[in-house]
Coordinates of C-alpha atoms and ligand atoms in Angstrom, one line a residue:
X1 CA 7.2 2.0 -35.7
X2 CA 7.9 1.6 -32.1
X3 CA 5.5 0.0 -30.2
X4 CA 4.4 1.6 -27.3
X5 CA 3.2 0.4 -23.4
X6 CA 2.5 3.8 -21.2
X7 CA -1.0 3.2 -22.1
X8 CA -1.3 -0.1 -21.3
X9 CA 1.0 -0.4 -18.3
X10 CA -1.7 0.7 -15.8
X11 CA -3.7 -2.4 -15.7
X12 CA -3.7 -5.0 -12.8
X13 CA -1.3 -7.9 -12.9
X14 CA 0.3 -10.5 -11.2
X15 CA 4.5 -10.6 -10.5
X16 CA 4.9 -12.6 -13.6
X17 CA 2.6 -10.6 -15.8
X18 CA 4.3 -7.5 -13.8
X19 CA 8.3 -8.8 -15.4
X20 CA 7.1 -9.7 -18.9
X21 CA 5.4 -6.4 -19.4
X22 CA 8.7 -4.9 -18.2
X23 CA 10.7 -6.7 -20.1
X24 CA 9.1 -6.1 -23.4
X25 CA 9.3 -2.5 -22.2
X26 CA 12.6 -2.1 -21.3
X27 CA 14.5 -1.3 -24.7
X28 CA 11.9 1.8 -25.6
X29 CA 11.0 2.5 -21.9
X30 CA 13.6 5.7 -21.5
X31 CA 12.6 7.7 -24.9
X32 CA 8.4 6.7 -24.3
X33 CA 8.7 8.2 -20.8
X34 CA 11.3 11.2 -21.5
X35 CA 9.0 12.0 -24.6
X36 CA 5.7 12.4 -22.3
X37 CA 8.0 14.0 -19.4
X38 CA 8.8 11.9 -16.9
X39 CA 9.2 14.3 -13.8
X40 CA 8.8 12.2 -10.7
X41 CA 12.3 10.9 -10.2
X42 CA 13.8 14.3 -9.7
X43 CA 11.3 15.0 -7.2
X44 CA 11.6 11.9 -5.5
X45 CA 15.3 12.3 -5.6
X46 CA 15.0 16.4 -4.3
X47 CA 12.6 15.2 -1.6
X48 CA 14.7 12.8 0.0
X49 CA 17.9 15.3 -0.5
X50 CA 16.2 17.6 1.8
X51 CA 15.4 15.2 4.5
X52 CA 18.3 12.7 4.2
X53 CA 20.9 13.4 7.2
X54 CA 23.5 13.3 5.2
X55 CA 24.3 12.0 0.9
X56 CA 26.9 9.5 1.4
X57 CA 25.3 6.5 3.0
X58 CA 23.8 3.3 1.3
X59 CA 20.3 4.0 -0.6
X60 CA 18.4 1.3 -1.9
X61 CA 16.5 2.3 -5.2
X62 CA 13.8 -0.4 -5.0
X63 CA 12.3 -1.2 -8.7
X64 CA 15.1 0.8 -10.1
X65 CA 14.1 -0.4 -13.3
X66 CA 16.3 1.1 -16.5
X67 CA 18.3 3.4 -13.9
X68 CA 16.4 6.7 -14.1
X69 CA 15.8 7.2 -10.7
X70 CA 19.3 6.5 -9.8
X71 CA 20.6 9.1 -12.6
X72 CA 18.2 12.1 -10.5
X73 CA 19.6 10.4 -7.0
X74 CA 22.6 10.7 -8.4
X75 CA 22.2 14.4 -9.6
X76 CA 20.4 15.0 -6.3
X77 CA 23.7 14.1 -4.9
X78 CA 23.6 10.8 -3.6
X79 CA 26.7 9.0 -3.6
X80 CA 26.0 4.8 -3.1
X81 CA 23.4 3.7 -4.4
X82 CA 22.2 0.4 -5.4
X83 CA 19.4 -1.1 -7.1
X84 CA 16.9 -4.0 -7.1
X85 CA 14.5 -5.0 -9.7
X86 CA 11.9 -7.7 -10.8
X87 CA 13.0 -7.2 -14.3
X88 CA 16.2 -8.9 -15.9
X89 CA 15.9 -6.5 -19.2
X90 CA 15.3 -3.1 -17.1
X91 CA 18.2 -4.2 -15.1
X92 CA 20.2 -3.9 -18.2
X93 CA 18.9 -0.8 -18.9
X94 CA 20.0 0.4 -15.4
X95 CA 23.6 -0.9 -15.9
X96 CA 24.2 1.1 -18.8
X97 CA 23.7 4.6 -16.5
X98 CA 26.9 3.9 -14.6
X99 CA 24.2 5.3 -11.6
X100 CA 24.7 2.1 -9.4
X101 CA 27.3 0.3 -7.0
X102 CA 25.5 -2.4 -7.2
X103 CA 22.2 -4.0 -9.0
X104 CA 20.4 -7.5 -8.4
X105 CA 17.3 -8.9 -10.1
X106 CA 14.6 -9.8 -7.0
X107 CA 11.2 -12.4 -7.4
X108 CA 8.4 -10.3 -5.8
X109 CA 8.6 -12.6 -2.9
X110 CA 12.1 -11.8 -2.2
X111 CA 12.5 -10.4 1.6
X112 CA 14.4 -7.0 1.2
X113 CA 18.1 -6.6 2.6
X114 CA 18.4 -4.5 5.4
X115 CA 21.1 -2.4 6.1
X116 CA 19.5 0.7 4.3
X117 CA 19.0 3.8 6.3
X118 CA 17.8 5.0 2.7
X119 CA 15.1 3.9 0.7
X120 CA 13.2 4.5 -2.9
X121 CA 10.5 3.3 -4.7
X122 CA 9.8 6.2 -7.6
X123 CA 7.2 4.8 -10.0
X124 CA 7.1 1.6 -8.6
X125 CA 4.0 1.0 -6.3
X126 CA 1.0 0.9 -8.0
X127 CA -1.6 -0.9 -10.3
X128 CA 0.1 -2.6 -13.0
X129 CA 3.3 -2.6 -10.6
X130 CA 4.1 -4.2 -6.9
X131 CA 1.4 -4.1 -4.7
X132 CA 0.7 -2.1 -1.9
X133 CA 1.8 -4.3 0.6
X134 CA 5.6 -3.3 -0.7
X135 CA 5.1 -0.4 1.1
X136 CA 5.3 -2.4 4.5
X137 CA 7.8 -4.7 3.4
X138 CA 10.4 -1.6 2.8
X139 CA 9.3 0.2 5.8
X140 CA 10.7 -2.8 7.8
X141 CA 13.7 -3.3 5.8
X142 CA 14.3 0.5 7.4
X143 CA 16.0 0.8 11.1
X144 CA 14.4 3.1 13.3
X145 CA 15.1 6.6 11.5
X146 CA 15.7 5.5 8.2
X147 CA 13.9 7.4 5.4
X148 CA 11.5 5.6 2.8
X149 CA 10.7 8.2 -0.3
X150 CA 8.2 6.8 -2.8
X151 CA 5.3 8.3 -5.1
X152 CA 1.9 7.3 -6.2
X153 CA 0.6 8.2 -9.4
X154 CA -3.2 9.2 -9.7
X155 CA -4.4 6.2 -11.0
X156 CA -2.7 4.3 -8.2
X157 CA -4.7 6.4 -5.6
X158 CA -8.0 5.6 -7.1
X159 CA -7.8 2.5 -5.4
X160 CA -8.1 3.2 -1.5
X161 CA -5.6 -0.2 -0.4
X162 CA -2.6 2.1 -1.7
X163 CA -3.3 5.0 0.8
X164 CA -4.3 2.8 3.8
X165 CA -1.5 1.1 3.6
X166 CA 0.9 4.6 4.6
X167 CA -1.9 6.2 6.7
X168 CA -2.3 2.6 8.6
X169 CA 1.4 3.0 9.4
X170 CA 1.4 6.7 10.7
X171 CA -1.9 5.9 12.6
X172 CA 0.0 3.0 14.5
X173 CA 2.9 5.0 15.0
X174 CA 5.4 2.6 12.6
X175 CA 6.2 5.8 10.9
X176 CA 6.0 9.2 10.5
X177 CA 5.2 11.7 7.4
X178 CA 8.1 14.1 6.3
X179 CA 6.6 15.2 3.4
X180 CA 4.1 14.8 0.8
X181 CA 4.0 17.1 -2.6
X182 CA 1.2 16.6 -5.4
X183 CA 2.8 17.8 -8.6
X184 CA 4.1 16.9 -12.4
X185 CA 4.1 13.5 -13.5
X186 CA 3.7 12.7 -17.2
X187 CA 2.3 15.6 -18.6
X188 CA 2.4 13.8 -21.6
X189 CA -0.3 11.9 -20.8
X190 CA -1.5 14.3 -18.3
X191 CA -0.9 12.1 -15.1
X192 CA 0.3 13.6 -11.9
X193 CA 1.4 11.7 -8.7
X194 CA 2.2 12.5 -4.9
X195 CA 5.8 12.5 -3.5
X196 CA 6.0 11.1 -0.1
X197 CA 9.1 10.7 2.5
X198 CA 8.2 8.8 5.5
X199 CA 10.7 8.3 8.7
X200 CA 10.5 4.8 10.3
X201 CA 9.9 5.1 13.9
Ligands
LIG301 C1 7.5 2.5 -13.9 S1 8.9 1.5 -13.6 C2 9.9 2.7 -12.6 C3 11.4 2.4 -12.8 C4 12.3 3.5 -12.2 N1 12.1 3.5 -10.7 C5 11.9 4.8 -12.8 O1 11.5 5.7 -12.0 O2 12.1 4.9 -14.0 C6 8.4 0.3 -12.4 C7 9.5 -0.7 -12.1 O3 9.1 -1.5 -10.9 C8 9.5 -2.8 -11.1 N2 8.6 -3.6 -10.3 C9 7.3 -3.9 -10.4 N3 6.9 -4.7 -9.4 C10 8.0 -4.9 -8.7 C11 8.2 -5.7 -7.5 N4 7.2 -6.4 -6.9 N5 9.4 -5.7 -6.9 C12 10.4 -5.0 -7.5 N6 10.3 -4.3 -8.7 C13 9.1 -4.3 -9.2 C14 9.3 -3.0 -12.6 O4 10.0 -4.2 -13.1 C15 9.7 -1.7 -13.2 O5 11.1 -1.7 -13.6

């Protein structure tokens, strides 16, 4: 039988604990999420469609892990887009989808490029994820008017550090909030999360 991780993949850990669970994951990861309805990348993907000047330009799937959120970028219509990811093995995964111009594997300490007036993060900030401080270090990878789109699952947002980190930007005037949706998740497991799309000011 395969072994499976959604349950345990919400638990605090460090960058290195943070790869290996990945890793392990990566070979079942597409069927255990598609079989409990993964939903958030095509609403992160749609989102970002709608307030995205235009579908051609360079977008930076950040934690892009086995490549489904660059198959619904894709599908959203995005044309170049390349991926970064803490995990060698998901990285492979995300090869394999043909999704990507490029993809590099990143240490959690790694600055991110800029050059991006597009940016993602679908499933990737969180508890048992990157911390909540990734949220300022891709908001300043952005130039002035480039577009972050991310999501936070529930479990994430029982933790108050994940929330202060976007409204500490918006009350300083860093950026500004587009859009936010609370929907679908993982009915499978009956978790929903909150789309966001912030402009960088
Ligand atoms: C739940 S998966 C989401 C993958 C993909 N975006 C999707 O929607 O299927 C979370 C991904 O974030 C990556 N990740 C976790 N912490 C990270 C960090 N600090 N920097 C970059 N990637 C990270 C993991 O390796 C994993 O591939």
């Amino acid at each position: 039988m395969t072994k499976k991780f959604l349950t345990s993949t919400y638990k605090r850990a460090d960058p290195d604990q943070t790869r290996a669970h990945y890793d392990d994951w990566a070979t079942s990861y597409d069927a255990e999420i598609a079989e409990n309805g993964y939903a958030t990348p095509a609403r992160v993907a749609e989102a970002l469609a709608r307030h995205a000047p235009g579908l051609c330009g360079p977008l930076l799937d950040f934690g892009c892990g086995t490549g489904l959120s660059g198959v619904a970028l894709r599908a959203a219509g995005f044309t170049t887009i390349d991926g970064a990811d803490l995990s060698a093995d998901m990285l492979k995964g995300a090869a394999e989808k043909g999704a990507y111009r490029k993809l590099w594997q990143i240490e959690a300490t790694d600055p991110v490029p800029g050059g991006y007036d597009l940016i993602t993060a679908t499933g990737v900030i969180g508890i048992g994820a990157a911390p909540s401080s990734t949220f300022d270090v891709l908001l300043g990878a952005l130039s002035s008017g480039g577009l972050l789109a991310m999501s936070l699952n529930d479990h994430t947002r029982t933790d108050p550090e994940f929330d202060g980190r976007w409204r500490a930007a918006l009350d300083a005037g860093t950026a500004r909030l587009l859009f936010q949706e609370y929907g679908v998740h993982l009915p499978g497991i009956d978790l929903k999360s909150t789309v966001y799309v912030f402009e960088k000011t």
